[in-house]
Structure formats: C-alpha cells, structure tokens
Backbone as CSV, one residue per row, in Angstrom:
resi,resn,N_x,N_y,N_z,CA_x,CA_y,CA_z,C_x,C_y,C_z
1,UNK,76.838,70.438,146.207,76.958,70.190,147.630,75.934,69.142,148.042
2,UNK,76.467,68.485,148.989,75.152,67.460,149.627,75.385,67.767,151.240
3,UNK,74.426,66.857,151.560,74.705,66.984,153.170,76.380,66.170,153.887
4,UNK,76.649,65.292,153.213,78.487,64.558,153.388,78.720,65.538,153.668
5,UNK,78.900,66.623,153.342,79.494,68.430,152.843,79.414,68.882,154.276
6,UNK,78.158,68.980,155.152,77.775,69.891,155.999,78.554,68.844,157.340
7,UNK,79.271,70.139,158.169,80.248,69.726,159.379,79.559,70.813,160.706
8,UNK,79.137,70.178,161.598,78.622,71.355,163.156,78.202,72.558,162.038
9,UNK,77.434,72.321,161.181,75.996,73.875,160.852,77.203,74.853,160.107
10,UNK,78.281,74.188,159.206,78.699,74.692,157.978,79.298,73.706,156.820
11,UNK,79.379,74.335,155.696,79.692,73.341,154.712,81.614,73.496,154.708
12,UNK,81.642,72.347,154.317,83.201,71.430,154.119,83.762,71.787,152.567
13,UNK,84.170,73.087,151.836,84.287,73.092,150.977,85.158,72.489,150.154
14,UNK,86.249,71.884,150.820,87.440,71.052,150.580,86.682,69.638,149.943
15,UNK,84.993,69.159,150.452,84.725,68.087,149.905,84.042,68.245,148.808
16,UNK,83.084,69.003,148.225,82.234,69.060,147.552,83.129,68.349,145.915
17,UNK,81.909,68.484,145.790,82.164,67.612,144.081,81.783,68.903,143.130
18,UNK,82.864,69.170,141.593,82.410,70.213,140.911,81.757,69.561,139.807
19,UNK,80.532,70.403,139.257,80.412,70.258,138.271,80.185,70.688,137.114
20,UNK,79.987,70.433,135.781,79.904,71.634,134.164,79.212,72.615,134.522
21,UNK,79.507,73.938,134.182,78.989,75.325,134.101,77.511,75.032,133.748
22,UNK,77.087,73.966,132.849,75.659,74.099,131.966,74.638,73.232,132.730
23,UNK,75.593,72.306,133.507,74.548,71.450,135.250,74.161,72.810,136.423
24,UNK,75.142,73.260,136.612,75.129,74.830,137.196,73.955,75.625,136.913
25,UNK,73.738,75.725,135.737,72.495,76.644,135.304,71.329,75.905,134.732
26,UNK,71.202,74.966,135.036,70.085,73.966,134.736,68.879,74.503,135.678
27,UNK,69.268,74.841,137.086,67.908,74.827,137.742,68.635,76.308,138.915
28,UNK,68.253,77.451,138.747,68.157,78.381,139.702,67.905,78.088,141.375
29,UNK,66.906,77.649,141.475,66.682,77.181,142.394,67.623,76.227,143.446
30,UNK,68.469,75.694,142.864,69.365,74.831,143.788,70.982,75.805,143.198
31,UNK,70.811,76.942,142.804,72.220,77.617,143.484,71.538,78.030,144.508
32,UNK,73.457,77.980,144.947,73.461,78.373,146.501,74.632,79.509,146.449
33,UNK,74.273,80.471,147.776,74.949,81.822,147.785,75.232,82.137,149.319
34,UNK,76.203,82.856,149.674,76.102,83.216,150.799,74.840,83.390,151.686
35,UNK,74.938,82.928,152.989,73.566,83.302,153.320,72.155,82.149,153.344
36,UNK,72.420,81.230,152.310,71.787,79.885,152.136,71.799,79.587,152.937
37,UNK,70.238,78.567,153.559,70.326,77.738,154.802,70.304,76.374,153.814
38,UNK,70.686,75.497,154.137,70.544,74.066,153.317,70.219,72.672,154.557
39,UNK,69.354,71.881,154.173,68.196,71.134,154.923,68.387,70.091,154.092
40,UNK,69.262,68.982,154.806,69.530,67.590,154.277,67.858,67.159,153.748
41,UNK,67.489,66.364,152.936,66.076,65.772,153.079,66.390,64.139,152.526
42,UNK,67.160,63.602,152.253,67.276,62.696,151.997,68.204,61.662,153.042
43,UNK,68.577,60.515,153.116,69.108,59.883,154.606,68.979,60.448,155.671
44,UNK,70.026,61.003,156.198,70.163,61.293,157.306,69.003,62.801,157.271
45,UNK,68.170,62.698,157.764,67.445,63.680,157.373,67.390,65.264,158.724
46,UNK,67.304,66.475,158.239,67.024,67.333,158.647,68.703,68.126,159.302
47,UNK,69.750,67.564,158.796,71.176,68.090,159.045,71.088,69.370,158.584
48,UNK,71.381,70.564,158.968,71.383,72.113,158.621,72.718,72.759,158.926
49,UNK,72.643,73.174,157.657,74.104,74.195,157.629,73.863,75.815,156.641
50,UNK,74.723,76.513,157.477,74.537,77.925,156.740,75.853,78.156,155.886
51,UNK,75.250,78.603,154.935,76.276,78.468,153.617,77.010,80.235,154.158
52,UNK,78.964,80.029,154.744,79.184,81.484,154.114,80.942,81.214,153.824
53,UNK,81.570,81.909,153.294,82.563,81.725,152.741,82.404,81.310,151.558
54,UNK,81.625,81.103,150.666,81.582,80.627,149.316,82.310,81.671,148.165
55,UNK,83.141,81.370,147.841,83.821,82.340,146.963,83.399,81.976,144.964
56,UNK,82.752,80.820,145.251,82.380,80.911,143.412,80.989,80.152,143.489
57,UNK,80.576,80.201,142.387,78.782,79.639,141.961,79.210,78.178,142.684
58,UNK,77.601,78.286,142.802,77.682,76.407,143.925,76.371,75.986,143.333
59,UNK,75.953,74.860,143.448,74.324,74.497,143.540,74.718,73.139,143.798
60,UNK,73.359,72.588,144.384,73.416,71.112,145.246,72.632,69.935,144.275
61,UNK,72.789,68.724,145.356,71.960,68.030,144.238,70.572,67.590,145.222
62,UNK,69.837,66.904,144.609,68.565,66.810,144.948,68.398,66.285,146.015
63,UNK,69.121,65.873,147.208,69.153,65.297,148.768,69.052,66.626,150.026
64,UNK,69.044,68.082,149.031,69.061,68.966,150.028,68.719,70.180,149.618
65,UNK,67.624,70.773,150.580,67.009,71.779,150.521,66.903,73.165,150.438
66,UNK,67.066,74.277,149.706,67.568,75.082,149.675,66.760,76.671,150.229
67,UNK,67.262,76.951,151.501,66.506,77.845,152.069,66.997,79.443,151.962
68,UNK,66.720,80.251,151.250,67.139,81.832,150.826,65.972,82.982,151.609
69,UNK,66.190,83.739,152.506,65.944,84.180,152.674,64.878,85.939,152.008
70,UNK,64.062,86.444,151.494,63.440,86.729,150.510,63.576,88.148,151.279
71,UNK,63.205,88.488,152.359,63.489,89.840,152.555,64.307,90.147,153.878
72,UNK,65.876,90.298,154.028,66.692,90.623,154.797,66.448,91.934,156.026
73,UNK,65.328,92.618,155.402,64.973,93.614,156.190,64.102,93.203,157.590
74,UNK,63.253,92.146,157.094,62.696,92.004,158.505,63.032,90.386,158.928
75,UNK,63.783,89.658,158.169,64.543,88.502,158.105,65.697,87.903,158.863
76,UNK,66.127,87.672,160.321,67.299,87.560,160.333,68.432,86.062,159.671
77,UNK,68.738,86.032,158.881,69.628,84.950,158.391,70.224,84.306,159.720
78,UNK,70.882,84.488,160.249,71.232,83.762,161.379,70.193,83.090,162.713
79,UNK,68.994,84.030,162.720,68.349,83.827,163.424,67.115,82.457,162.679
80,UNK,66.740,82.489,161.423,66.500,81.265,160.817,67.354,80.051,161.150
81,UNK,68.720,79.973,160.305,69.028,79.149,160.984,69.488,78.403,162.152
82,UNK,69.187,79.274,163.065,69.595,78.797,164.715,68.341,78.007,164.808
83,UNK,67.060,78.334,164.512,65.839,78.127,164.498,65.406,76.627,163.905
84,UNK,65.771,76.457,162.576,66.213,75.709,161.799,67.104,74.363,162.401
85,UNK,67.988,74.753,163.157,69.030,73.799,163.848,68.502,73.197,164.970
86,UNK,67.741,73.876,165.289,67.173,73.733,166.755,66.660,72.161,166.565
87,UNK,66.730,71.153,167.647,65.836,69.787,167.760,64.595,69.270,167.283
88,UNK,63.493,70.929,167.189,61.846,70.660,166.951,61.956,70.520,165.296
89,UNK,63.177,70.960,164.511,62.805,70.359,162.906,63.379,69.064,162.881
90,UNK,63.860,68.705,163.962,64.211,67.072,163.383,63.131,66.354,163.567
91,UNK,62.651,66.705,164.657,61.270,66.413,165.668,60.147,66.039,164.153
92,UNK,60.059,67.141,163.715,58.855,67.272,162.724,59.300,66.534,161.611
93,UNK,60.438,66.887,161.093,61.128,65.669,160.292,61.319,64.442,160.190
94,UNK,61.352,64.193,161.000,61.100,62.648,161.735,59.748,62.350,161.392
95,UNK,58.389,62.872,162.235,57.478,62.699,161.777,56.574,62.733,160.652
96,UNK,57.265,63.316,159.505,56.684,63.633,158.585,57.207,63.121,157.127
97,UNK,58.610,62.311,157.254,59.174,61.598,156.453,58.578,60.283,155.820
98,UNK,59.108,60.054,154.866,58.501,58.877,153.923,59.548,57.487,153.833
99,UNK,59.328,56.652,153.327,59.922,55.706,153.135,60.541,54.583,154.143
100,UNK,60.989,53.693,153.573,61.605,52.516,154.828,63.082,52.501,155.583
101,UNK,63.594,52.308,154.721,65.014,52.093,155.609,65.439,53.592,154.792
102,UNK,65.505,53.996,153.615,66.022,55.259,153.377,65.148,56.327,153.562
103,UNK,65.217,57.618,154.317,64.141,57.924,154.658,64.109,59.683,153.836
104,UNK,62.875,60.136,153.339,63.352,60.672,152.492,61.875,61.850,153.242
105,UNK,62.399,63.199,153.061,61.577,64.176,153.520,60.842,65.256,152.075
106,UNK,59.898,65.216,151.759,59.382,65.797,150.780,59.422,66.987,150.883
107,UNK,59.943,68.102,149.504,60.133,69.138,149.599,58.620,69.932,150.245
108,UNK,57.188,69.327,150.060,56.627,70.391,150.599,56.410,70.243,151.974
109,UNK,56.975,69.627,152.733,56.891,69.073,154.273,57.587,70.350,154.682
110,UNK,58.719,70.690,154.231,59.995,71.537,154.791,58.955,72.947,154.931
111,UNK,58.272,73.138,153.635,57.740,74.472,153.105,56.829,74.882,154.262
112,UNK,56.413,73.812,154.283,54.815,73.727,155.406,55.387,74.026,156.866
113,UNK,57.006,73.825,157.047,57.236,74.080,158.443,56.792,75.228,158.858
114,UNK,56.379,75.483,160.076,55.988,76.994,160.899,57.448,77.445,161.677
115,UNK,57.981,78.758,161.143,58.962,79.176,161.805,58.495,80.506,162.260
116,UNK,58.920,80.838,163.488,58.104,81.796,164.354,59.199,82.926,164.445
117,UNK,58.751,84.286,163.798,59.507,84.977,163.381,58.901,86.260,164.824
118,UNK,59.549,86.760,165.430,59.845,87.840,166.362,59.849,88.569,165.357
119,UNK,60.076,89.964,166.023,60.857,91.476,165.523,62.357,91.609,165.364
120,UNK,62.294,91.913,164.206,64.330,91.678,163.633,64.829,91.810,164.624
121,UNK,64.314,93.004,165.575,65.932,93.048,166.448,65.918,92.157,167.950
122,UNK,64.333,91.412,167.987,65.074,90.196,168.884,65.759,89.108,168.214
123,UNK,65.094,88.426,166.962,65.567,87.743,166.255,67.220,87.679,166.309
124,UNK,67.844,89.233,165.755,69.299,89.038,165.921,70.195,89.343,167.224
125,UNK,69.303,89.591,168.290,69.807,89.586,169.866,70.185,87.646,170.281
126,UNK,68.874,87.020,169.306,68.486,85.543,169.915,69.702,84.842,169.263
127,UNK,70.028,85.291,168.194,71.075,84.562,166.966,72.615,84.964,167.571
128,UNK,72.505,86.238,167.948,73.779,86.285,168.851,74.219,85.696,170.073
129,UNK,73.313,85.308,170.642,73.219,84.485,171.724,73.394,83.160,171.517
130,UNK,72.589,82.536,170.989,72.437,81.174,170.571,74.387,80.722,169.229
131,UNK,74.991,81.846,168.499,76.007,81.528,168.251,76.968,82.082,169.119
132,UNK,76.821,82.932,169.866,77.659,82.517,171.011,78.196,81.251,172.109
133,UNK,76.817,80.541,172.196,76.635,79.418,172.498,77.320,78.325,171.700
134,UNK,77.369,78.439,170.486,77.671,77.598,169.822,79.362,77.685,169.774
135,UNK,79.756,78.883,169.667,81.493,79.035,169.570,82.223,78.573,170.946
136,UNK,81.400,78.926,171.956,81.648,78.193,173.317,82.249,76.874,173.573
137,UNK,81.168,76.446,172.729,80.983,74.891,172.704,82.371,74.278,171.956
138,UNK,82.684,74.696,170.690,83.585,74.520,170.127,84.823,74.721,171.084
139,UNK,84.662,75.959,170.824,85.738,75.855,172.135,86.371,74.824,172.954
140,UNK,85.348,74.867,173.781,85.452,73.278,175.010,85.492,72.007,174.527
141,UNK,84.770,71.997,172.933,84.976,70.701,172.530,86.722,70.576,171.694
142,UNK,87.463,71.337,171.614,88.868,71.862,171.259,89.382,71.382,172.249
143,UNK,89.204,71.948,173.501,90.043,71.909,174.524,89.865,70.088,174.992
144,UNK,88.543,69.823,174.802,88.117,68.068,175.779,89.034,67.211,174.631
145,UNK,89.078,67.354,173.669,89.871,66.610,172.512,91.688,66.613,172.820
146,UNK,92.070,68.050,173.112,93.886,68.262,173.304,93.446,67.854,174.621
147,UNK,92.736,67.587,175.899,92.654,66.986,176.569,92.891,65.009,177.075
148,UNK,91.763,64.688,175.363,91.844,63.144,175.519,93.326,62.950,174.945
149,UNK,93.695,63.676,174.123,94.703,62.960,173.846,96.369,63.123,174.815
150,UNK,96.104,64.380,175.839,97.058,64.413,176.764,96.717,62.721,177.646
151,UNK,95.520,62.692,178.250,95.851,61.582,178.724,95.994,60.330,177.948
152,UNK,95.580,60.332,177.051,96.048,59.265,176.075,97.858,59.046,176.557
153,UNK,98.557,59.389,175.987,99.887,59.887,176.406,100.571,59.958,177.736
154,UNK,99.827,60.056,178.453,99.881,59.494,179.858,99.596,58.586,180.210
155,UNK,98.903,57.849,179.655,98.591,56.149,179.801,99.401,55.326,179.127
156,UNK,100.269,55.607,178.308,100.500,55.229,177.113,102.323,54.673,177.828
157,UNK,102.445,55.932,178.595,103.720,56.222,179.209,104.020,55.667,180.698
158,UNK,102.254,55.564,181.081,102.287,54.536,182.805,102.438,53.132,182.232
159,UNK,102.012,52.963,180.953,101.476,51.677,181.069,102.101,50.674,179.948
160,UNK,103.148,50.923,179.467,104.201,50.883,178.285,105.255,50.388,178.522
C-alpha cells in the first residue's frame, strides 16, 4: 500500500499493488492489519487513513508509516485516528520535514508526535462524534455532486 491508495481517511483496495509472499515477510513492521493507522511520510506528506476491511496479509512500502495500536484497552483506535487526521499533524509535519521540492518526513519525527490521550470512554464518545461528522459530510458531499451535475443538465438543455 502507499498513500495513491488512501481516499477521505481509507484505503482504495481496488488500487494497491501485490506483492511475493517472501517481500511480505521481509519486515513485520510494515504489515498492516485491521485497525492500522497509516501516515503518508513521503510527498504529499501527513495523508492518514485507517486500515479496515482488509481481508488478506498487506504491508506497505517505505513512503508510509505504520501506526498499531499496542493496548486496545485504554487505546481508542478510532479516536487516534480522528486525532491523527486532525490539521495540527500536518501543522507539525510541515514543520518538521526534510528536503526540497520532495519533501520527506522522518520516521522519528512521527514517533516524537504528542498525542493527548483522555480516558477511553471520552476518547470513544470524541471518535463517535467526530465520525459522525465525517459521514455527514459525505453525505452532503453525495448530494452537492448529484446536485452539480443536475444543473449541469440544465444548462446544457437552456443553452444547446
């Protein structure tokens, strides 16, 4: 998977590229599993998507960051990455990136981020909220789209 892959904070599984079972198990660390947050670090830097629907072994290549959550008990997965998505890691990303025209974010920059962890059960009150917000949006951005293209079609038909 790379970041091409990641679409509005999920991955595009229809694009990904496969590869040999023995590239697969080369490095633990870059499989990815349900639940994965993944953190573009290379071009376009700081794009975030939460890995779910994955139905077979995945792992990425070296343009993106692989964030697993270590203890689910006081952890909320959703509530990371809302957190994660939020403007202030591009913010810091931005500032903390290397290079000239390709701009490239070092894995221990990401590590060093401060993410401010509440008590699980605001955490997943905040994550329900904040993807509520987000399905909303979709929503309306559904509807403004069968929208442009009604008037499309109406212009098309005044002015034809």
């Amino acid at each position: 998977m790379t970041g091409t892959n990641f679409h509005d904070g999920t991955v595009d599984y229809s694009t990904v590229h496969y590869v040999e079972k023995n590239r697969y198990e080369q490095d633990t660390k870059i499989q990815v599993e349900n639940g994965s947050i993944l953190i573009t670090k290379d071009g376009t830097l700081g794009k975030v998507a939460l890995v779910q629907g994955l139905n077979m072994p995945a792992t990425l290549n070296a343009g993106v960051f692989n964030v697993k959550i270590k203890d689910p008990e006081t952890i909320d997965v959703d509530y990371v990455y809302q957190y994660l998505a939020a403007p202030f890691l591009m913010k810091y990303a931005n500032a903390k990136s290397t290079g000239g025209t390709i701009k490239h974010l070092n894995q221990n920059i990401l590590i060093d981020f401060p993410v401010l962890l509440p008590r699980k059960r605001e955490q997943v009150k905040l994550a329900e909220l904040l993807n509520g917000l987000d399905n909303t949006i979709t929503l309306h951005q559904r509807k403004l789209e069968k929208l442009q293209e009604l008037k499309k079609g109406y212009l098309q038909k005044m002015f034809c």
